[in-house]
Amino acid sequence: MIINNIIKKNLLSEGKTKKIYETNHPLKVLIQYKDHITAFNGLKNKFLQKKGHLTNEISSLIFEFINSCKIKTHFIRKFNKIEQLCYKVNMIPLEFVVRNIVSGSLSRRLGIKEGEHISNAIFEIFYKNDELKDPLINDHHVVFLKIISYEELNTIFRIISHLNCILKSFFLDKNIILVDFKIEFGKNHNNEILLSDEISPDTCRLWDKKTMKKLDKDIFRIGFDENMLDIYMEILKRLNVG
Ligand code: TMP
Ligand code: ASP
């Protein structure tokens, strides 16, 4: 298929929820969102029709907003229902988690009940390594492992601090509390650090401001699988209204 001179070429890689295709442009790739939802490192894995379409739409809207705030990302534009045109990056094998409210693994790790407000926004780093089950590590581990330098980590922390501010108010405008989120970064051909991957109810905890109802993948993690499409549609509706 040719759209605006972009031609989809060979499959470059396939993950649990996405496929990446090369294109005729050496610096651009197509990222396809699959109709799969997974949790617990893929242990729970379900086919969910239309899910790829919904998460592509949601993540595209959020990245359009982030681009408009002048944060450098891999995202160029939504290409079609299930694909985005993005800059090609080498992914940095780290997951950065930002927490505004205690939930999930932080609640379990520190024995603090879910829902407590965190005034200083906690930043965490997880090492993406399936064999080790993505352990929590710190900045010194990252440098010791030669993944990125202290200087690059500082750049990333500056970006995520800014990102947290703009995303909190972006969601609050839609009556959603941004409890926490996970983001990943990649490096482009110039070694520049770009915010990459996906931002959606799969990678954030989003609570309704009035009812505190969960509007994210925790619904699937808990086991209410059949409600997940409604959650994506509710988030999409709110993003489109604002
Ligand atoms: P956690 O409380 O389970 O550590 O999750 C923190 C945030 O990161 C939450 O918004 C969900 C998100 N997340 C992912 O996007 N992918 C993952 O593999 C994990 C474990 C969490
Ligand atoms: N993203 C991970 C998985 O797909 C885990 C999670 O989000 O809970 O398995």
PDB file of C-alpha atoms and ligand atoms in Angstrom:
ATOM      1  CA  MET A   1       0.000   0.000   0.000  1.00  0.00           C
ATOM      2  CA  ILE A   2       1.328   3.496  -0.853  1.00  0.00           C
ATOM      3  CA  ILE A   3       0.159   6.475   1.220  1.00  0.00           C
ATOM      4  CA  ASN A   4       2.035   9.769   0.848  1.00  0.00           C
ATOM      5  CA  ASN A   5       4.923   7.922  -0.786  1.00  0.00           C
ATOM      6  CA  ILE A   6       5.354   5.532   2.144  1.00  0.00           C
ATOM      7  CA  ILE A   7       5.482   1.906   1.084  1.00  0.00           C
ATOM      8  CA  LYS A   8       5.167  -0.846   3.669  1.00  0.00           C
ATOM      9  CA  LYS A   9       7.971  -3.383   3.393  1.00  0.00           C
ATOM     10  CA  ASN A  10       9.258  -6.373   5.397  1.00  0.00           C
ATOM     11  CA  LEU A  11       8.370  -7.249   8.970  1.00  0.00           C
ATOM     12  CA  LEU A  12      11.295  -6.140  11.169  1.00  0.00           C
ATOM     13  CA  SER A  13      10.129  -7.451  14.525  1.00  0.00           C
ATOM     14  CA  GLU A  14       7.072  -8.680  16.370  1.00  0.00           C
ATOM     15  CA  GLY A  15       6.277  -8.260  20.051  1.00  0.00           C
ATOM     16  CA  LYS A  16       3.328  -9.291  22.214  1.00  0.00           C
ATOM     17  CA  THR A  17       1.079  -6.463  21.045  1.00  0.00           C
ATOM     18  CA  LYS A  18       2.843  -4.842  18.065  1.00  0.00           C
ATOM     19  CA  LYS A  19       4.497  -5.557  14.744  1.00  0.00           C
ATOM     20  CA  ILE A  20       7.117  -3.266  13.234  1.00  0.00           C
ATOM     21  CA  TYR A  21       7.542  -3.014   9.468  1.00  0.00           C
ATOM     22  CA  GLU A  22      10.297  -1.324   7.519  1.00  0.00           C
ATOM     23  CA  THR A  23       9.263   1.127   4.825  1.00  0.00           C
ATOM     24  CA  ASN A  24      10.827   2.521   1.651  1.00  0.00           C
ATOM     25  CA  HIS A  25      12.087   5.408   3.825  1.00  0.00           C
ATOM     26  CA  PRO A  26      15.268   4.344   5.660  1.00  0.00           C
ATOM     27  CA  LEU A  27      14.483   6.381   8.794  1.00  0.00           C
ATOM     28  CA  LYS A  28      10.786   5.557   9.132  1.00  0.00           C
ATOM     29  CA  VAL A  29       8.876   2.461  10.217  1.00  0.00           C
ATOM     30  CA  LEU A  30       5.253   1.422  10.449  1.00  0.00           C
ATOM     31  CA  ILE A  31       4.096   0.206  13.855  1.00  0.00           C
ATOM     32  CA  GLN A  32       1.046  -2.023  13.735  1.00  0.00           C
ATOM     33  CA  TYR A  33      -1.103  -2.487  16.850  1.00  0.00           C
ATOM     34  CA  LYS A  34      -2.324  -6.089  17.192  1.00  0.00           C
ATOM     35  CA  ASP A  35      -5.642  -7.316  18.555  1.00  0.00           C
ATOM     36  CA  HIS A  36      -3.885  -8.894  21.543  1.00  0.00           C
ATOM     37  CA  ILE A  37      -3.891  -7.925  25.173  1.00  0.00           C
ATOM     38  CA  THR A  38      -1.358  -9.371  27.588  1.00  0.00           C
ATOM     39  CA  ALA A  39      -0.431  -9.104  31.251  1.00  0.00           C
ATOM     40  CA  PHE A  40       2.049 -10.597  33.720  1.00  0.00           C
ATOM     41  CA  ASN A  41       4.854 -10.784  31.133  1.00  0.00           C
ATOM     42  CA  GLY A  42       2.629 -12.440  28.580  1.00  0.00           C
ATOM     43  CA  LEU A  43       1.380 -15.205  30.941  1.00  0.00           C
ATOM     44  CA  LYS A  44      -2.131 -13.904  30.363  1.00  0.00           C
ATOM     45  CA  ASN A  45      -2.668 -13.342  26.649  1.00  0.00           C
ATOM     46  CA  LYS A  46      -6.026 -12.853  24.935  1.00  0.00           C
ATOM     47  CA  PHE A  47      -7.229 -12.013  21.437  1.00  0.00           C
ATOM     48  CA  LEU A  48      -9.543  -8.998  21.595  1.00  0.00           C
ATOM     49  CA  GLN A  49     -11.092  -7.952  18.317  1.00  0.00           C
ATOM     50  CA  LYS A  50     -10.751  -4.196  17.530  1.00  0.00           C
ATOM     51  CA  LYS A  51      -8.263  -3.702  20.386  1.00  0.00           C
ATOM     52  CA  GLY A  52      -5.430  -2.768  17.985  1.00  0.00           C
ATOM     53  CA  HIS A  53      -7.611  -0.186  16.328  1.00  0.00           C
ATOM     54  CA  LEU A  54      -8.605   1.382  19.679  1.00  0.00           C
ATOM     55  CA  THR A  55      -5.126   1.493  21.239  1.00  0.00           C
ATOM     56  CA  ASN A  56      -3.626   2.839  18.006  1.00  0.00           C
ATOM     57  CA  GLU A  57      -6.210   5.621  18.024  1.00  0.00           C
ATOM     58  CA  ILE A  58      -5.659   6.445  21.717  1.00  0.00           C
ATOM     59  CA  SER A  59      -1.852   6.330  21.589  1.00  0.00           C
ATOM     60  CA  SER A  60      -1.844   8.447  18.398  1.00  0.00           C
ATOM     61  CA  LEU A  61      -3.978  11.153  20.031  1.00  0.00           C
ATOM     62  CA  ILE A  62      -1.718  11.228  23.098  1.00  0.00           C
ATOM     63  CA  PHE A  63       1.490  11.370  21.033  1.00  0.00           C
ATOM     64  CA  GLU A  64       0.010  14.152  18.860  1.00  0.00           C
ATOM     65  CA  PHE A  65      -0.538  16.110  22.064  1.00  0.00           C
ATOM     66  CA  ILE A  66       2.999  15.373  23.315  1.00  0.00           C
ATOM     67  CA  ASN A  67       4.514  16.401  19.962  1.00  0.00           C
ATOM     68  CA  SER A  68       2.549  19.654  20.157  1.00  0.00           C
ATOM     69  CA  CYS A  69       4.284  20.304  23.515  1.00  0.00           C
ATOM     70  CA  LYS A  70       7.680  20.075  21.753  1.00  0.00           C
ATOM     71  CA  ILE A  71       8.824  16.882  23.446  1.00  0.00           C
ATOM     72  CA  LYS A  72      10.769  14.820  20.908  1.00  0.00           C
ATOM     73  CA  THR A  73       9.048  11.525  20.137  1.00  0.00           C
ATOM     74  CA  HIS A  74       9.240   8.761  17.544  1.00  0.00           C
ATOM     75  CA  PHE A  75       5.653   9.430  16.459  1.00  0.00           C
ATOM     76  CA  ILE A  76       5.086  11.093  13.063  1.00  0.00           C
ATOM     77  CA  ARG A  77       1.403  10.446  12.383  1.00  0.00           C
ATOM     78  CA  LYS A  78      -1.392   7.915  12.444  1.00  0.00           C
ATOM     79  CA  PHE A  79      -1.112   6.013   9.159  1.00  0.00           C
ATOM     80  CA  ASN A  80      -4.347   4.010   9.131  1.00  0.00           C
ATOM     81  CA  LYS A  81      -6.731   2.338  11.594  1.00  0.00           C
ATOM     82  CA  ILE A  82      -4.128   0.023  13.080  1.00  0.00           C
ATOM     83  CA  GLU A  83      -0.783   1.560  12.082  1.00  0.00           C
ATOM     84  CA  GLN A  84       1.371   4.581  12.918  1.00  0.00           C
ATOM     85  CA  LEU A  85       4.247   6.041  10.955  1.00  0.00           C
ATOM     86  CA  CYS A  86       7.175   6.526  13.342  1.00  0.00           C
ATOM     87  CA  TYR A  87      10.874   7.311  13.256  1.00  0.00           C
ATOM     88  CA  LYS A  88      13.027   4.219  13.469  1.00  0.00           C
ATOM     89  CA  VAL A  89      14.826   3.977  16.825  1.00  0.00           C
ATOM     90  CA  ASN A  90      16.984   1.544  18.720  1.00  0.00           C
ATOM     91  CA  MET A  91      14.985   0.898  21.844  1.00  0.00           C
ATOM     92  CA  ILE A  92      16.756   1.433  25.170  1.00  0.00           C
ATOM     93  CA  PRO A  93      15.959  -1.709  27.212  1.00  0.00           C
ATOM     94  CA  LEU A  94      14.496   0.198  30.163  1.00  0.00           C
ATOM     95  CA  GLU A  95      10.964   0.931  31.345  1.00  0.00           C
ATOM     96  CA  PHE A  96      10.549   4.230  33.190  1.00  0.00           C
ATOM     97  CA  VAL A  97       7.593   4.327  35.565  1.00  0.00           C
ATOM     98  CA  VAL A  98       6.261   7.595  36.972  1.00  0.00           C
ATOM     99  CA  ARG A  99       3.939   7.421  39.996  1.00  0.00           C
ATOM    100  CA  ASN A 100       1.626  10.125  41.320  1.00  0.00           C
ATOM    101  CA  ILE A 101      -0.550   7.848  43.458  1.00  0.00           C
ATOM    102  CA  VAL A 102       0.377   4.575  45.185  1.00  0.00           C
ATOM    103  CA  SER A 103      -0.838   1.514  43.286  1.00  0.00           C
ATOM    104  CA  GLY A 104       0.275  -1.818  41.813  1.00  0.00           C
ATOM    105  CA  SER A 105       3.793  -3.053  42.517  1.00  0.00           C
ATOM    106  CA  LEU A 106       4.691   0.009  44.623  1.00  0.00           C
ATOM    107  CA  SER A 107       1.808  -0.721  46.980  1.00  0.00           C
ATOM    108  CA  ARG A 108       2.965  -4.348  47.310  1.00  0.00           C
ATOM    109  CA  ARG A 109       6.674  -3.488  47.608  1.00  0.00           C
ATOM    110  CA  LEU A 110       6.308  -0.825  50.321  1.00  0.00           C
ATOM    111  CA  GLY A 111       3.163  -2.160  52.020  1.00  0.00           C
ATOM    112  CA  ILE A 112       1.315   1.130  51.512  1.00  0.00           C
ATOM    113  CA  LYS A 113      -2.352   0.990  50.617  1.00  0.00           C
ATOM    114  CA  GLU A 114      -3.474   1.873  47.100  1.00  0.00           C
ATOM    115  CA  GLY A 115      -4.671   5.449  46.640  1.00  0.00           C
ATOM    116  CA  GLU A 116      -2.177   7.377  48.790  1.00  0.00           C
ATOM    117  CA  HIS A 117      -1.075  10.601  47.079  1.00  0.00           C
ATOM    118  CA  ILE A 118       2.655  10.925  46.273  1.00  0.00           C
ATOM    119  CA  SER A 119       3.632  14.601  46.416  1.00  0.00           C
ATOM    120  CA  ASN A 120       7.129  14.133  44.944  1.00  0.00           C
ATOM    121  CA  ALA A 121       6.231  11.933  41.902  1.00  0.00           C
ATOM    122  CA  ILE A 122       8.306   8.759  42.166  1.00  0.00           C
ATOM    123  CA  PHE A 123      10.416   7.755  39.142  1.00  0.00           C
ATOM    124  CA  GLU A 124      11.407   4.098  38.838  1.00  0.00           C
ATOM    125  CA  ILE A 125      13.517   2.184  36.326  1.00  0.00           C
ATOM    126  CA  PHE A 126      12.879  -1.433  35.302  1.00  0.00           C
ATOM    127  CA  TYR A 127      15.417  -3.408  33.273  1.00  0.00           C
ATOM    128  CA  LYS A 128      13.670  -5.002  30.267  1.00  0.00           C
ATOM    129  CA  ASN A 129      14.888  -8.555  30.489  1.00  0.00           C
ATOM    130  CA  ASP A 130      12.373 -11.405  30.179  1.00  0.00           C
ATOM    131  CA  GLU A 131      14.696 -13.987  31.796  1.00  0.00           C
ATOM    132  CA  LEU A 132      15.159 -11.776  34.872  1.00  0.00           C
ATOM    133  CA  LYS A 133      11.455 -10.772  34.812  1.00  0.00           C
ATOM    134  CA  ASP A 134      12.133  -7.040  34.332  1.00  0.00           C
ATOM    135  CA  PRO A 135      13.749  -6.240  37.714  1.00  0.00           C
ATOM    136  CA  LEU A 136      13.575  -2.831  39.402  1.00  0.00           C
ATOM    137  CA  ILE A 137      17.012  -1.204  39.128  1.00  0.00           C
ATOM    138  CA  ASN A 138      18.504   2.250  39.767  1.00  0.00           C
ATOM    139  CA  ASP A 139      20.584   4.795  37.812  1.00  0.00           C
ATOM    140  CA  HIS A 140      23.905   3.258  38.936  1.00  0.00           C
ATOM    141  CA  HIS A 141      22.833  -0.196  37.687  1.00  0.00           C
ATOM    142  CA  VAL A 142      21.920   1.359  34.325  1.00  0.00           C
ATOM    143  CA  VAL A 143      25.381   2.923  33.924  1.00  0.00           C
ATOM    144  CA  PHE A 144      27.139  -0.219  35.225  1.00  0.00           C
ATOM    145  CA  LEU A 145      25.235  -2.279  32.634  1.00  0.00           C
ATOM    146  CA  LYS A 146      26.432   0.248  29.992  1.00  0.00           C
ATOM    147  CA  ILE A 147      22.859   0.788  28.793  1.00  0.00           C
ATOM    148  CA  ILE A 148      23.056   4.608  28.833  1.00  0.00           C
ATOM    149  CA  SER A 149      25.202   7.242  30.592  1.00  0.00           C
ATOM    150  CA  TYR A 150      24.381   9.398  33.642  1.00  0.00           C
ATOM    151  CA  GLU A 151      24.062  12.355  31.276  1.00  0.00           C
ATOM    152  CA  GLU A 152      21.525  10.517  29.100  1.00  0.00           C
ATOM    153  CA  LEU A 153      19.620   9.454  32.232  1.00  0.00           C
ATOM    154  CA  ASN A 154      19.452  13.109  33.284  1.00  0.00           C
ATOM    155  CA  THR A 155      18.042  13.997  29.875  1.00  0.00           C
ATOM    156  CA  ILE A 156      15.401  11.270  30.290  1.00  0.00           C
ATOM    157  CA  PHE A 157      14.494  12.369  33.831  1.00  0.00           C
ATOM    158  CA  ARG A 158      14.069  15.948  32.589  1.00  0.00           C
ATOM    159  CA  ILE A 159      11.773  14.704  29.811  1.00  0.00           C
ATOM    160  CA  ILE A 160       9.656  12.510  32.086  1.00  0.00           C
ATOM    161  CA  SER A 161       9.289  15.246  34.686  1.00  0.00           C
ATOM    162  CA  HIS A 162       7.930  17.601  32.005  1.00  0.00           C
ATOM    163  CA  LEU A 163       5.854  14.788  30.491  1.00  0.00           C
ATOM    164  CA  ASN A 164       4.254  13.984  33.857  1.00  0.00           C
ATOM    165  CA  CYS A 165       3.186  17.642  34.292  1.00  0.00           C
ATOM    166  CA  ILE A 166       1.619  17.941  30.858  1.00  0.00           C
ATOM    167  CA  LEU A 167      -0.035  14.507  30.903  1.00  0.00           C
ATOM    168  CA  LYS A 168      -1.516  15.028  34.380  1.00  0.00           C
ATOM    169  CA  SER A 169      -3.313  18.183  33.244  1.00  0.00           C
ATOM    170  CA  PHE A 170      -4.172  16.681  29.824  1.00  0.00           C
ATOM    171  CA  PHE A 171      -6.024  13.826  31.552  1.00  0.00           C
ATOM    172  CA  LEU A 172      -7.482  15.988  34.328  1.00  0.00           C
ATOM    173  CA  ASP A 173      -9.188  18.066  31.627  1.00  0.00           C
ATOM    174  CA  LYS A 174     -10.990  14.841  30.725  1.00  0.00           C
ATOM    175  CA  ASN A 175     -11.873  14.075  34.358  1.00  0.00           C
ATOM    176  CA  ILE A 176      -9.196  11.403  34.569  1.00  0.00           C
ATOM    177  CA  ILE A 177      -6.535  11.063  37.265  1.00  0.00           C
ATOM    178  CA  LEU A 178      -3.148   9.929  35.966  1.00  0.00           C
ATOM    179  CA  VAL A 179      -2.170   7.516  38.758  1.00  0.00           C
ATOM    180  CA  ASP A 180       1.010   6.205  37.137  1.00  0.00           C
ATOM    181  CA  PHE A 181       2.436   5.375  33.728  1.00  0.00           C
ATOM    182  CA  LYS A 182       5.255   3.525  31.987  1.00  0.00           C
ATOM    183  CA  ILE A 183       7.245   4.913  29.099  1.00  0.00           C
ATOM    184  CA  GLU A 184      10.152   3.803  26.981  1.00  0.00           C
ATOM    185  CA  PHE A 185      12.775   5.646  24.970  1.00  0.00           C
ATOM    186  CA  GLY A 186      14.792   4.927  21.861  1.00  0.00           C
ATOM    187  CA  LYS A 187      17.735   6.480  20.045  1.00  0.00           C
ATOM    188  CA  ASN A 188      17.473   7.631  16.442  1.00  0.00           C
ATOM    189  CA  HIS A 189      20.197   7.533  13.761  1.00  0.00           C
ATOM    190  CA  ASN A 190      21.739  10.683  15.328  1.00  0.00           C
ATOM    191  CA  ASN A 191      21.833   9.103  18.788  1.00  0.00           C
ATOM    192  CA  GLU A 192      19.130  11.516  19.886  1.00  0.00           C
ATOM    193  CA  ILE A 193      16.825  10.255  22.648  1.00  0.00           C
ATOM    194  CA  LEU A 194      13.171  10.069  21.545  1.00  0.00           C
ATOM    195  CA  LEU A 195      10.132   9.174  23.632  1.00  0.00           C
ATOM    196  CA  SER A 196       8.902   5.979  21.962  1.00  0.00           C
ATOM    197  CA  ASP A 197       6.566   2.991  22.257  1.00  0.00           C
ATOM    198  CA  GLU A 198       2.920   3.431  23.300  1.00  0.00           C
ATOM    199  CA  ILE A 199       0.891   5.482  25.776  1.00  0.00           C
ATOM    200  CA  SER A 200      -2.588   4.069  26.377  1.00  0.00           C
ATOM    201  CA  PRO A 201      -4.716   2.416  29.092  1.00  0.00           C
ATOM    202  CA  ASP A 202      -2.311  -0.543  28.674  1.00  0.00           C
ATOM    203  CA  THR A 203       0.644   1.505  29.916  1.00  0.00           C
ATOM    204  CA  CYS A 204      -1.013   3.940  32.355  1.00  0.00           C
ATOM    205  CA  ARG A 205      -3.259   3.702  35.397  1.00  0.00           C
ATOM    206  CA  LEU A 206      -6.201   6.021  34.789  1.00  0.00           C
ATOM    207  CA  TRP A 207      -8.931   6.572  37.374  1.00  0.00           C
ATOM    208  CA  ASP A 208     -12.181   8.426  36.880  1.00  0.00           C
ATOM    209  CA  LYS A 209     -11.930  11.667  38.881  1.00  0.00           C
ATOM    210  CA  LYS A 210     -15.423  11.481  40.376  1.00  0.00           C
ATOM    211  CA  THR A 211     -15.927   7.767  41.029  1.00  0.00           C
ATOM    212  CA  MET A 212     -12.259   6.628  41.182  1.00  0.00           C
ATOM    213  CA  LYS A 213     -13.313   3.782  38.856  1.00  0.00           C
ATOM    214  CA  LYS A 214     -10.373   2.138  37.071  1.00  0.00           C
ATOM    215  CA  LEU A 215     -10.237   2.975  33.347  1.00  0.00           C
ATOM    216  CA  ASP A 216      -7.140   0.957  32.402  1.00  0.00           C
ATOM    217  CA  LYS A 217      -5.609  -2.493  31.952  1.00  0.00           C
ATOM    218  CA  ASP A 218      -5.919  -3.282  35.684  1.00  0.00           C
ATOM    219  CA  ILE A 219      -9.465  -4.373  34.726  1.00  0.00           C
ATOM    220  CA  PHE A 220      -7.893  -7.099  32.536  1.00  0.00           C
ATOM    221  CA  ARG A 221      -5.179  -7.880  35.107  1.00  0.00           C
ATOM    222  CA  ILE A 222      -7.887  -8.379  37.771  1.00  0.00           C
ATOM    223  CA  GLY A 223      -9.788 -10.692  35.399  1.00  0.00           C
ATOM    224  CA  PHE A 224     -12.713  -8.696  34.017  1.00  0.00           C
ATOM    225  CA  ASP A 225     -11.539  -9.349  30.466  1.00  0.00           C
ATOM    226  CA  GLU A 226     -14.880  -8.742  28.786  1.00  0.00           C
ATOM    227  CA  ASN A 227     -14.974  -5.123  30.008  1.00  0.00           C
ATOM    228  CA  MET A 228     -11.702  -4.027  28.392  1.00  0.00           C
ATOM    229  CA  LEU A 229     -13.147  -2.901  25.034  1.00  0.00           C
ATOM    230  CA  ASP A 230     -15.605  -0.660  26.934  1.00  0.00           C
ATOM    231  CA  ILE A 231     -12.666   0.857  28.833  1.00  0.00           C
ATOM    232  CA  TYR A 232     -10.763   1.686  25.618  1.00  0.00           C
ATOM    233  CA  MET A 233     -13.937   3.167  24.094  1.00  0.00           C
ATOM    234  CA  GLU A 234     -14.611   5.280  27.192  1.00  0.00           C
ATOM    235  CA  ILE A 235     -11.048   6.705  27.140  1.00  0.00           C
ATOM    236  CA  LEU A 236     -11.260   7.359  23.401  1.00  0.00           C
ATOM    237  CA  LYS A 237     -14.595   9.135  23.827  1.00  0.00           C
ATOM    238  CA  ARG A 238     -13.114  11.416  26.504  1.00  0.00           C
ATOM    239  CA  LEU A 239      -9.977  12.156  24.461  1.00  0.00           C
ATOM    240  CA  ASN A 240     -12.060  13.045  21.416  1.00  0.00           C
ATOM    241  CA  VAL A 241     -14.369  15.338  23.401  1.00  0.00           C
ATOM    242  CA  GLY A 242     -11.535  17.382  24.947  1.00  0.00           C
TER     243      GLY A 242
HETATM  244  P1  TMP B   1       3.330  -1.637  38.310  1.00  0.00           P
HETATM  245  O1  TMP B   1       2.639  -0.965  39.467  1.00  0.00           O
HETATM  246  O2  TMP B   1       2.783  -2.999  38.004  1.00  0.00           O
HETATM  247  O3  TMP B   1       4.830  -1.634  38.484  1.00  0.00           O
HETATM  248  O4  TMP B   1       3.024  -0.755  37.009  1.00  0.00           O
HETATM  249  C1  TMP B   1       3.350   0.608  36.958  1.00  0.00           C
HETATM  250  C2  TMP B   1       2.822   1.201  35.664  1.00  0.00           C
HETATM  251  O5  TMP B   1       3.492   0.660  34.551  1.00  0.00           O
HETATM  252  C3  TMP B   1       1.340   0.958  35.404  1.00  0.00           C
HETATM  253  O6  TMP B   1       0.785   2.127  34.838  1.00  0.00           O
HETATM  254  C4  TMP B   1       1.295  -0.159  34.412  1.00  0.00           C
HETATM  255  C5  TMP B   1       2.575   0.031  33.648  1.00  0.00           C
HETATM  256  N1  TMP B   1       3.187  -1.209  33.194  1.00  0.00           N
HETATM  257  C6  TMP B   1       3.377  -1.419  31.849  1.00  0.00           C
HETATM  258  O7  TMP B   1       3.024  -0.594  31.014  1.00  0.00           O
HETATM  259  N2  TMP B   1       3.989  -2.578  31.454  1.00  0.00           N
HETATM  260  C7  TMP B   1       4.435  -3.505  32.345  1.00  0.00           C
HETATM  261  O8  TMP B   1       4.991  -4.520  31.923  1.00  0.00           O
HETATM  262  C8  TMP B   1       4.230  -3.262  33.737  1.00  0.00           C
HETATM  263  C9  TMP B   1       4.677  -4.274  34.755  1.00  0.00           C
HETATM  264  C10 TMP B   1       3.610  -2.107  34.127  1.00  0.00           C
HETATM  265  N1  ASP B   2       2.993  -5.411  29.735  1.00  0.00           N
HETATM  266  C1  ASP B   2       3.213  -6.674  30.375  1.00  0.00           C
HETATM  267  C2  ASP B   2       2.673  -7.798  29.525  1.00  0.00           C
HETATM  268  O1  ASP B   2       2.172  -7.541  28.471  1.00  0.00           O
HETATM  269  C3  ASP B   2       2.723  -6.740  31.778  1.00  0.00           C
HETATM  270  C4  ASP B   2       1.637  -5.817  32.252  1.00  0.00           C
HETATM  271  O2  ASP B   2       1.358  -4.798  31.647  1.00  0.00           O
HETATM  272  O3  ASP B   2       1.030  -6.146  33.287  1.00  0.00           O
HETATM  273  O4  ASP B   2       2.730  -8.964  29.823  1.00  0.00           O
END
